[in-house]
Each structure stands twice: as C-alpha cells, then as structure tokens.
Amino acid sequence: MPRDVDKETVEKAFKTVMRMMEKRLKRKGRGPYLFTHQIDGIIDEEFNLELKSAMHKNDLKEFRSELIDIAVAAIFGIASIDAGAVST
C-alpha cells in the first residue's frame, strides 16, 4: 500500500471535484446557499446517509462518489459564504 499520495493524484482528485461542481452548477444553477443550517443539512445527509451507506455496503466506487458530493457541497458552501449570501 502506498505511503504517500503523489501530487498528480491529488491534482486529478481536485479536477474530478471541479468537474462535478460544474455539473452541479448546470443542474441546479448558481443560486447560493442562504443559511448555515442549509449547508449543514446537505453535508449531513451526504455524510450520514449516503457515505455511511456506501461504507457499510463495502462499495468503494460509491464511497468515492459520495466523498466527491461532500467536497462539492463544502466548496459551494464556502463560495456562498464568500459571496455574502449566507446568514446564520
């Protein structure tokens, strides 16, 4: 098992997340998240329901996909906060 993740692999993962972000923006638009609890709810659902389900099924492909969904939600949450759209 590799002890390090090389730079190229990290960059590939980041590009994958950004491709999925573009798909999310095309599908749902650029309307920001408006509340911290909205961001929390989306990430919580992805983590507690979908990611854990994939883990319990031992489905690494689905687990990876759910990690990407969490990353997209987190990045869009950060962007919504930085755009000044989010209230507590």
Tab-separated table of N, CA, C and O in Angstrom, residues 12-48:
chain	number	residue	atom	x	y	z
A	12	LYS	N	-5.501	15.256	-9.813
A	12	LYS	CA	-6.560	14.533	-10.512
A	12	LYS	C	-7.844	14.528	-9.683
A	12	LYS	O	-8.936	14.734	-10.210
A	13	ALA	N	-7.714	14.301	-8.379
A	13	ALA	CA	-8.886	14.315	-7.498
A	13	ALA	C	-9.534	15.693	-7.483
A	13	ALA	O	-10.764	15.819	-7.548
A	14	PHE	N	-8.723	16.728	-7.408
A	14	PHE	CA	-9.254	18.096	-7.417
A	14	PHE	C	-9.987	18.384	-8.723
A	14	PHE	O	-11.085	18.958	-8.714
A	15	LYS	N	-9.418	17.971	-9.836
A	15	LYS	CA	-10.075	18.178	-11.133
A	15	LYS	C	-11.400	17.432	-11.201
A	15	LYS	O	-12.372	17.933	-11.766
A	16	THR	N	-11.452	16.246	-10.608
A	16	THR	CA	-12.699	15.482	-10.570
A	16	THR	C	-13.764	16.247	-9.793
A	16	THR	O	-14.919	16.365	-10.237
A	17	VAL	N	-13.380	16.792	-8.647
A	17	VAL	CA	-14.326	17.581	-7.845
A	17	VAL	C	-14.786	18.804	-8.638
A	17	VAL	O	-15.989	19.117	-8.654
A	18	MET	N	-13.901	19.466	-9.327
A	18	MET	CA	-14.295	20.658	-10.085
A	18	MET	C	-15.206	20.301	-11.266
A	18	MET	O	-16.126	21.050	-11.585
A	19	ARG	N	-14.977	19.144	-11.901
A	19	ARG	CA	-15.893	18.703	-12.967
A	19	ARG	C	-17.286	18.456	-12.405
A	19	ARG	O	-18.297	18.836	-13.005
A	20	MET	N	-17.345	17.853	-11.239
A	20	MET	CA	-18.639	17.610	-10.614
A	20	MET	C	-19.284	18.912	-10.154
A	20	MET	O	-20.509	19.037	-10.164
A	21	MET	N	-18.477	19.885	-9.759
A	21	MET	CA	-19.015	21.200	-9.404
A	21	MET	C	-19.688	21.829	-10.624
A	21	MET	O	-20.783	22.389	-10.525
A	22	GLU	N	-19.038	21.745	-11.771
A	22	GLU	CA	-19.627	22.289	-12.998
A	22	GLU	C	-20.951	21.596	-13.323
A	22	GLU	O	-21.923	22.256	-13.703
A	23	LYS	N	-21.022	20.288	-13.154
A	23	LYS	CA	-22.279	19.566	-13.382
A	23	LYS	C	-23.352	20.030	-12.403
A	23	LYS	O	-24.503	20.211	-12.782
A	24	ARG	N	-22.967	20.233	-11.144
A	24	ARG	CA	-23.911	20.707	-10.126
A	24	ARG	C	-24.444	22.087	-10.498
A	24	ARG	O	-25.629	22.366	-10.394
A	25	LEU	N	-23.554	22.965	-10.950
A	25	LEU	CA	-23.970	24.325	-11.317
A	25	LEU	C	-24.902	24.313	-12.528
A	25	LEU	O	-25.868	25.077	-12.571
A	26	LYS	N	-24.636	23.450	-13.486
A	26	LYS	CA	-25.514	23.346	-14.649
A	26	LYS	C	-26.881	22.787	-14.262
A	26	LYS	O	-27.905	23.217	-14.774
A	27	ARG	N	-26.883	21.826	-13.352
A	27	ARG	CA	-28.124	21.165	-12.948
A	27	ARG	C	-28.961	22.034	-12.006
A	27	ARG	O	-30.176	22.126	-12.162
A	28	LYS	N	-28.315	22.685	-11.050
A	28	LYS	CA	-29.050	23.405	-10.009
A	28	LYS	C	-28.907	24.914	-10.081
A	28	LYS	O	-29.554	25.628	-9.315
A	29	GLY	N	-28.053	25.422	-10.959
A	29	GLY	CA	-27.857	26.856	-11.076
A	29	GLY	C	-26.853	27.381	-10.062
A	29	GLY	O	-26.260	26.629	-9.296
A	30	ARG	N	-26.692	28.696	-10.073
A	30	ARG	CA	-25.686	29.343	-9.244
A	30	ARG	C	-26.279	30.038	-8.025
A	30	ARG	O	-25.600	30.788	-7.338
A	31	GLY	N	-27.558	29.796	-7.775
A	31	GLY	CA	-28.163	30.371	-6.582
A	31	GLY	C	-27.447	29.853	-5.340
A	31	GLY	O	-27.307	28.638	-5.169
A	32	PRO	N	-26.990	30.745	-4.473
A	32	PRO	CA	-26.175	30.324	-3.332
A	32	PRO	C	-27.003	29.656	-2.243
A	32	PRO	O	-28.226	29.781	-2.193
A	33	TYR	N	-26.305	28.946	-1.367
A	33	TYR	CA	-26.916	28.527	-0.119
A	33	TYR	C	-27.162	29.798	0.675
A	33	TYR	O	-26.383	30.765	0.592
A	34	LEU	N	-28.226	29.845	1.449
A	34	LEU	CA	-28.596	31.071	2.151
A	34	LEU	C	-28.385	31.004	3.655
A	34	LEU	O	-28.285	32.042	4.301
A	35	PHE	N	-28.330	29.801	4.207
A	35	PHE	CA	-28.234	29.660	5.661
A	35	PHE	C	-27.216	28.586	6.009
A	35	PHE	O	-27.067	27.598	5.282
A	36	THR	N	-26.562	28.750	7.152
A	36	THR	CA	-25.597	27.750	7.595
A	36	THR	C	-26.274	26.402	7.801
A	36	THR	O	-25.686	25.366	7.490
A	37	HIS	N	-27.518	26.411	8.286
A	37	HIS	CA	-28.177	25.125	8.507
A	37	HIS	C	-28.507	24.419	7.193
A	37	HIS	O	-28.625	23.198	7.153
A	38	GLN	N	-28.641	25.161	6.103
A	38	GLN	CA	-28.858	24.556	4.791
A	38	GLN	C	-27.590	23.814	4.352
A	38	GLN	O	-27.655	22.671	3.897
A	39	ILE	N	-26.441	24.455	4.523
A	39	ILE	CA	-25.162	23.828	4.187
A	39	ILE	C	-24.959	22.584	5.056
A	39	ILE	O	-24.615	21.510	4.562
A	40	ASP	N	-25.202	22.755	6.344
A	40	ASP	CA	-25.051	21.632	7.269
A	40	ASP	C	-25.969	20.472	6.884
A	40	ASP	O	-25.550	19.317	6.898
A	41	GLY	N	-27.207	20.774	6.535
A	41	GLY	CA	-28.160	19.723	6.181
A	41	GLY	C	-27.732	18.938	4.958
A	41	GLY	O	-27.854	17.704	4.920
A	42	ILE	N	-27.214	19.631	3.961
A	42	ILE	CA	-26.781	18.966	2.735
A	42	ILE	C	-25.583	18.064	3.016
A	42	ILE	O	-25.558	16.896	2.633
A	43	ILE	N	-24.600	18.606	3.722
A	43	ILE	CA	-23.403	17.822	4.027
A	43	ILE	C	-23.747	16.679	4.980
A	43	ILE	O	-23.256	15.557	4.823
A	44	ASP	N	-24.609	16.948	5.953
A	44	ASP	CA	-25.015	15.909	6.906
A	44	ASP	C	-25.695	14.744	6.188
A	44	ASP	O	-25.403	13.576	6.464
A	45	GLU	N	-26.586	15.043	5.256
A	45	GLU	CA	-27.264	13.986	4.509
A	45	GLU	C	-26.270	13.180	3.683
A	45	GLU	O	-26.308	11.948	3.676
A	46	GLU	N	-25.383	13.880	2.997
A	46	GLU	CA	-24.375	13.184	2.191
A	46	GLU	C	-23.504	12.284	3.062
A	46	GLU	O	-23.212	11.149	2.689
A	47	PHE	N	-23.118	12.793	4.233
A	47	PHE	CA	-22.221	12.049	5.099
A	47	PHE	C	-22.941	10.931	5.839
A	47	PHE	O	-22.559	9.759	5.743
A	48	ASN	N	-23.958	11.282	6.595
A	48	ASN	CA	-24.589	10.312	7.496
A	48	ASN	C	-25.467	9.290	6.798
A	48	ASN	O	-25.620	8.174	7.298
